[in-house]
Coordinates of C-alpha atoms in Angstrom, one line a residue:
X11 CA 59.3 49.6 -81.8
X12 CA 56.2 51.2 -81.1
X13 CA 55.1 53.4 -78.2
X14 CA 54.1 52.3 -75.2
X15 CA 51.0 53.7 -74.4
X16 CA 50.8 54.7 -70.8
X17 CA 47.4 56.5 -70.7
X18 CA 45.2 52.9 -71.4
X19 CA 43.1 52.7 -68.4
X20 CA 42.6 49.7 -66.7
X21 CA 38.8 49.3 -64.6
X22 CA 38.6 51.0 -61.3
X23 CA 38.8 48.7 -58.5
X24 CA 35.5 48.4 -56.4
X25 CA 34.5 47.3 -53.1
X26 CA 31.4 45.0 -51.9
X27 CA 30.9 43.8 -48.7
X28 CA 29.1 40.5 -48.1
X29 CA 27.0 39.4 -45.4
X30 CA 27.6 35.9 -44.7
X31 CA 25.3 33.6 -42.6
X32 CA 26.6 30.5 -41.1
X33 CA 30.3 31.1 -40.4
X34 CA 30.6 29.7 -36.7
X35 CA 34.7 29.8 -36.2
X36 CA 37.4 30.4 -37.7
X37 CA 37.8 27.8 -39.4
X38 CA 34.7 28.9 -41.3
X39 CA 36.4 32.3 -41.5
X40 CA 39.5 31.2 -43.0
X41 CA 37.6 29.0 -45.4
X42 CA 36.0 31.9 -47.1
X43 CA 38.7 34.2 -46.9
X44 CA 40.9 31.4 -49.0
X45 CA 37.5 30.5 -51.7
X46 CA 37.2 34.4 -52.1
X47 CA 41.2 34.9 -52.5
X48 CA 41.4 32.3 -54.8
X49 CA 38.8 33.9 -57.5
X50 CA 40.4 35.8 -60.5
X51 CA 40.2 39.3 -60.2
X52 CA 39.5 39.8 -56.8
X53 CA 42.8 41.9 -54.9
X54 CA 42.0 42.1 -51.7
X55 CA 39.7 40.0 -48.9
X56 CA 39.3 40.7 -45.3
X57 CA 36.4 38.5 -43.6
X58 CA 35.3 39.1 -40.0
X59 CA 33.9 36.4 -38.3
X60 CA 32.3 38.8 -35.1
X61 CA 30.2 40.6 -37.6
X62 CA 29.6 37.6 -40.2
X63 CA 31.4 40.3 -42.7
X64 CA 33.3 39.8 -46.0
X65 CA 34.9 43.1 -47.7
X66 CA 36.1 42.3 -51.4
X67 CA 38.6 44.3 -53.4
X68 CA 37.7 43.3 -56.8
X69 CA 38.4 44.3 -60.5
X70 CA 34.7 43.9 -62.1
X71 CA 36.7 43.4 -65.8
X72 CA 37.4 40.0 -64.2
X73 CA 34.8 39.2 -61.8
X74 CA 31.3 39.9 -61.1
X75 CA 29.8 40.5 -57.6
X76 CA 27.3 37.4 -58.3
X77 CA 30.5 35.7 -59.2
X78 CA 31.8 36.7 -55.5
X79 CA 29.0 35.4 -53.7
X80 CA 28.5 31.9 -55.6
X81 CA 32.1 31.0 -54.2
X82 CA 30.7 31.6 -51.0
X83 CA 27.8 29.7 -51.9
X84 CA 29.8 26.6 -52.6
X85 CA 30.9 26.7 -49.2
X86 CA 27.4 26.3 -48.3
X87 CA 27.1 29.3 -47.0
X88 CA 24.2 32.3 -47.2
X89 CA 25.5 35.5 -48.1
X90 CA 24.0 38.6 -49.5
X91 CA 25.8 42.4 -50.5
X92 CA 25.0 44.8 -47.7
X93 CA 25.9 48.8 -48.0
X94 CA 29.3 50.1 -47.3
X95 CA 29.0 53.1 -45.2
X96 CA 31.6 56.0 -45.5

């Protein structure tokens, strides 16, 4: 049997947030909460339709940020990263 090697290090999960323009309910919300969910490699969503926000937990092994925002671009909405600030 051989050793189980406990010390292989996985990517470090990172954060974008996404402006999205367009989202009028939350209907719209719920929409891209489920597209963005749905995407390999993405952990966590939380999308807020007062601010026209979208904050992504991702693992960037499995998914790209241009990845992110195409799903979002499916839905026919605009989107674009904006800063996280601490």
């Amino acid at each position: 049997m051989e050793p189980l090697n406990l010390l292989t290090s996985a990517a470090a999960p990172a954060t974008v947030r996404l402006a999205i323009d367009g989202m009028t309910c939350h209907g719209c919300a719920g929409q891209v909460q489920r597209a963005l969910s749905a995407l390999e490699g993405v952990v966590a969503t939380s999308v807020d339709l007062a601010q026209n926000l979208a904050t992504v937990g991702y693992d960037p092994a499995a998914v790209s940020v241009a990845a992110i925002a195409r799903a979002v671009e499916a839905l026919d909405y605009g989107v674009r990263p904006v800063p996280i600030r601490d």
